Short mmCIF file of C-alpha atoms in Angstrom, two decimals:
data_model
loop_
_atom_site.label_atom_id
_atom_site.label_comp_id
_atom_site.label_asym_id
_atom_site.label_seq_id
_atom_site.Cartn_x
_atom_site.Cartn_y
_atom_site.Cartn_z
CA UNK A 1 -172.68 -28.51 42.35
CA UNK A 2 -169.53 -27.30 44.25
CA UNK A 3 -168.08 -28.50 47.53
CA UNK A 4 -165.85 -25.99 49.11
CA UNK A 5 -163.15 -27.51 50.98
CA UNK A 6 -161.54 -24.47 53.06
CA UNK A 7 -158.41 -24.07 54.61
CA UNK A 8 -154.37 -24.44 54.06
CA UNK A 9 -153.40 -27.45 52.64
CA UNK A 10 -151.71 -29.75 54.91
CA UNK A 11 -151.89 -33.53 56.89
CA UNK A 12 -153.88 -32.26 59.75
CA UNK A 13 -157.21 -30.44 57.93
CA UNK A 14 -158.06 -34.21 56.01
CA UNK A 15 -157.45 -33.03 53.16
CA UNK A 16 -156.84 -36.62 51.39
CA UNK A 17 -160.13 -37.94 53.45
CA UNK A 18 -161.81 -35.38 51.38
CA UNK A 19 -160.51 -36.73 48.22
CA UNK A 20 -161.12 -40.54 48.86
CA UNK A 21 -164.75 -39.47 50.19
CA UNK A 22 -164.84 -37.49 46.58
CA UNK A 23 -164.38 -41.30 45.24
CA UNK A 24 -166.81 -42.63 46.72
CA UNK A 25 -169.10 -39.80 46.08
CA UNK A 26 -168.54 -39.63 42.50
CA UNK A 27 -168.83 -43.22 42.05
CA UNK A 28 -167.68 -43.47 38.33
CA UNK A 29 -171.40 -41.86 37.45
CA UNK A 30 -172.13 -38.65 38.99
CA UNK A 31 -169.16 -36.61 37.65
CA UNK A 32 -171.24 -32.94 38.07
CA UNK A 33 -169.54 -32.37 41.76
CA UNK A 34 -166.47 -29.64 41.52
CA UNK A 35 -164.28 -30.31 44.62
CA UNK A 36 -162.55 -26.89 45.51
CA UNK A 37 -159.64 -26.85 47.80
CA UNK A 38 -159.49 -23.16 48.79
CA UNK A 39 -156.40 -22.53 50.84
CA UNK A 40 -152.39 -22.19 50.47
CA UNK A 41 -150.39 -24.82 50.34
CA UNK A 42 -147.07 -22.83 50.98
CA UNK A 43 -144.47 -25.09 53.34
CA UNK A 44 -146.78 -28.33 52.89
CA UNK A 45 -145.82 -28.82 48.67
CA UNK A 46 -145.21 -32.73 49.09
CA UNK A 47 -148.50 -33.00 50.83
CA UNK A 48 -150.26 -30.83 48.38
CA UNK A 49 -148.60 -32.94 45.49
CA UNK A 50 -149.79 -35.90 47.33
CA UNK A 51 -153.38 -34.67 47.14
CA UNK A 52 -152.83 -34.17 43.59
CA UNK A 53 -151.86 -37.69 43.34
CA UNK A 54 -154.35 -39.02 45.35
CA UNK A 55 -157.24 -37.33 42.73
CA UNK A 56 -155.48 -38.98 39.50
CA UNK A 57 -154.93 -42.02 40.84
CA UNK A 58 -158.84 -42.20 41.39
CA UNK A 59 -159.61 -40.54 38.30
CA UNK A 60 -161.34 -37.26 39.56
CA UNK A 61 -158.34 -34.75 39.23
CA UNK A 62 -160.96 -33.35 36.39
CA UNK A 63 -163.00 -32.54 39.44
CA UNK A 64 -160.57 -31.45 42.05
CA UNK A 65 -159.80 -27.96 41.57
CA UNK A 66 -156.82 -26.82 44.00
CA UNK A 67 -157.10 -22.87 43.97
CA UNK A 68 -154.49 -21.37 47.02
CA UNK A 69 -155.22 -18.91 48.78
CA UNK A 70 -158.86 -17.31 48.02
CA UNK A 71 -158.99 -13.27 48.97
CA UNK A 72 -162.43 -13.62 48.67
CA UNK A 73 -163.57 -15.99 50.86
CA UNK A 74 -167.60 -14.48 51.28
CA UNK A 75 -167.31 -15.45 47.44
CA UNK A 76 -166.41 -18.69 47.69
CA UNK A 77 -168.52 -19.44 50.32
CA UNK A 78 -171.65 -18.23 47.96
CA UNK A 79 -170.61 -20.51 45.20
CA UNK A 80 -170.55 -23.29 46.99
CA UNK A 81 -173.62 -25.90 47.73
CA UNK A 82 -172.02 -27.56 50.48
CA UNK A 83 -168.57 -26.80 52.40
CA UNK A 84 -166.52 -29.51 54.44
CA UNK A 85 -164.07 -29.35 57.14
CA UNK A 86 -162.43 -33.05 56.91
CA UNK A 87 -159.93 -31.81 59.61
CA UNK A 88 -157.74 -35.00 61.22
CA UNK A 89 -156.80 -32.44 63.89
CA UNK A 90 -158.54 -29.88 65.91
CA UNK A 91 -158.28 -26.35 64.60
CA UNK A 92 -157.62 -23.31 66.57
CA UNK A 93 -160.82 -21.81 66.08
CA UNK A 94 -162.90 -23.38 63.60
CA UNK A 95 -163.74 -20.09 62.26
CA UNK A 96 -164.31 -21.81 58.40
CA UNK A 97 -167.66 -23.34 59.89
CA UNK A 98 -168.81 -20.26 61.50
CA UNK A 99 -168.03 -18.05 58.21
CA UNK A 100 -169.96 -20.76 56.13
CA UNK A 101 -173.16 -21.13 57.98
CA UNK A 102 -173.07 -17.43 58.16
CA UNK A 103 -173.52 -17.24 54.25
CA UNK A 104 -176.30 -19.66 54.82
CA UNK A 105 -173.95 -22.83 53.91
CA UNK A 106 -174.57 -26.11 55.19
CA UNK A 107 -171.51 -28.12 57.11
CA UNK A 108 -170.36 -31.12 57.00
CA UNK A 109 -167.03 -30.87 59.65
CA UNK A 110 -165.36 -34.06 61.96
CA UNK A 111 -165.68 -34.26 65.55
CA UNK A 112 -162.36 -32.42 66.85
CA UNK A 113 -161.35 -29.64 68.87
CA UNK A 114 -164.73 -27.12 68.77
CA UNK A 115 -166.11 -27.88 65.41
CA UNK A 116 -168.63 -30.16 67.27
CA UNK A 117 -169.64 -26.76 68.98
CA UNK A 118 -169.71 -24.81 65.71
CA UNK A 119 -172.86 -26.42 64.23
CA UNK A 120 -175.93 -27.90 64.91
CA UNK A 121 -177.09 -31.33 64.48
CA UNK A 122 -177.85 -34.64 65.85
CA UNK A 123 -177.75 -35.91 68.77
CA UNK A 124 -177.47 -32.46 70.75
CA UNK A 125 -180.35 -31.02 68.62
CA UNK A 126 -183.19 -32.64 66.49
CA UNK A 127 -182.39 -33.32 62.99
CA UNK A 128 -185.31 -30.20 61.51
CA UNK A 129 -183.04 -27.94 63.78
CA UNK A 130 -179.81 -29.27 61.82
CA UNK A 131 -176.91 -26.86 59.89
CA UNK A 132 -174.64 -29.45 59.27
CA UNK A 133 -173.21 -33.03 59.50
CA UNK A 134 -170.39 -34.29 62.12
CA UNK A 135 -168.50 -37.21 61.16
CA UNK A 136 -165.51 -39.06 62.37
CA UNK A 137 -162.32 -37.43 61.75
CA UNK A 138 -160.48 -39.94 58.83
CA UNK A 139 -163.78 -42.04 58.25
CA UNK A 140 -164.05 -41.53 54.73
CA UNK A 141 -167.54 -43.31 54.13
CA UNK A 142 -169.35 -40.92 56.74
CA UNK A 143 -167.68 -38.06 55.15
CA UNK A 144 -168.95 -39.00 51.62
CA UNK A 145 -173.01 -40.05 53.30
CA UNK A 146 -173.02 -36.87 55.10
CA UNK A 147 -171.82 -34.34 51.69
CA UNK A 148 -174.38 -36.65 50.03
CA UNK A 149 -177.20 -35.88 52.27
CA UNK A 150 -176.34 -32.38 51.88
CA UNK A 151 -175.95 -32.82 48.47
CA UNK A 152 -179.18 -34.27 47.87
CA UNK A 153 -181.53 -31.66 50.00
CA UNK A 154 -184.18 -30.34 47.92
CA UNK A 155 -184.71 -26.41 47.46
CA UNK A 156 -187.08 -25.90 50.08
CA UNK A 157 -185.12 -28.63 52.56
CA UNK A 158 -181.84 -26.43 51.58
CA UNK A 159 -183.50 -23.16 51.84
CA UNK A 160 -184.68 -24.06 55.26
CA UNK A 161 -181.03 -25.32 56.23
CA UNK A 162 -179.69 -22.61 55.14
CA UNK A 163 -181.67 -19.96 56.90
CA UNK A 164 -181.15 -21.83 60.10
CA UNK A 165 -177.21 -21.99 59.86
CA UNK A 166 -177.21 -17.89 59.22
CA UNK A 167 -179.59 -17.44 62.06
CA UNK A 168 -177.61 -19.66 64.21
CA UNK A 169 -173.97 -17.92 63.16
CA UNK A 170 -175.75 -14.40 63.73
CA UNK A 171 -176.45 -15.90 67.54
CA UNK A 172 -173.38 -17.42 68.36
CA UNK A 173 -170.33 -15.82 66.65
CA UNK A 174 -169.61 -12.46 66.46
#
C-alpha cells in the first residue's frame, strides 16, 4: 500500500506530522505501508534532512521514500492508495487535493486555508457522501486514524470512494 505525500518539502506542508503519524501507523507490525514524499526539497535541505532524521530515529526510513520533484504527477497519483496533505499552513490553492480526487484518490488533508473546501466529508456532508478525511493541522493521532480508515476501506467501500471524489473534482474544479 502507498501513501502519497505531495508537495515541496518544507515546515509549513507537515511534513514531520506525516512521519510521526507513519509511527503510529506502522506500529512496529504492519511494515507493508510505503510513505512517498513527492516534491522538491530545493532551499528547505535542513528541513528535508530533518525529515530524514525524524524516519530513522523511529525506525521506518525503510518505508519513507523521499523522491523530489515527480514530472509525473497523474502517475503518482495512480500508484497511490491513499494521498495526504499534513499541511501546518494554508496553501495557496490546494490544488494537490483537487488533482488526487480527480484520479479517484481518497484525501486525508488538515483544516487550513481551502483544503476544508476541497473535499467532502463529515460534518458538512454525510459520511456515504465522503472523499476524504479532515484532521487538525499538527495532530498527529487524527492524521494516522484518518490514513487508517482509508487504509482499511474494502474494494467495494474504496471503489465507491473513489468514484465519488472523481465525480466531485469533475464538478468543482476545472
Amino acid at each position: 500500500r502507498v501513501v502519497l505525500i505531495p508537495g515541496r518539502i518544507a515546515p509549513w506542508n507537515g511534513q514531520l506530522s506525516m512521519i510521526d503519524a507513519a509511527r503510529l501507523l506502522v506500529g512496529g507490525s504492519d511494515r507493508n505501508i510505503a510513505f512517498v514524499f513527492a516534491g522538491e526539497d530545493r532551499g528547505q535541505a535542513r528541513y528535508a534532512r530533518s525529515v530524514r532524521r525524524q524516519a530513522e530515529t523511529h525506525s521506518i526510513d525503510t518505508l519513507c521514500r523521499m523522491v523530489g520533484h515527480c514530472a509525473d504527477m497523474p502517475a503518482a497519483y495512480a500508484v497511490a492508495d491513499v494521498v495526504a496533505i499534513p499541511a501546518l499552513e494554508p496553501p495557496l490553492a490546494g490544488r494537490a487535493a483537487a488533482e488526487a480526487q480527480a484520479m479517484g484518490r481518497p484525501v486525508v488533508a488538515t483544516t487550513v486555508g481551502v483544503l476544508p473546501e476541497n473535499l467532502l466529508c463529515p460534518p458538512r456532508m454525510k459520511d456515504e457522501l465522503r472523499t476524504g478525511w479532515l484532521v487538525r493541522p499538527g495532530n498527529v493521532g487524527e492524521l494516522a486514524r484518518a490514513v487508517g480508515a482509508a487504509l482499511k476501506l474494502n474494494v467495494t467501500s474504496y471503489e465507491a470512494l473513489g468514484a465519488r471524489a472523481r465525480q466531485f473534482a469533475e464538478f468543482v474544479f476545472s
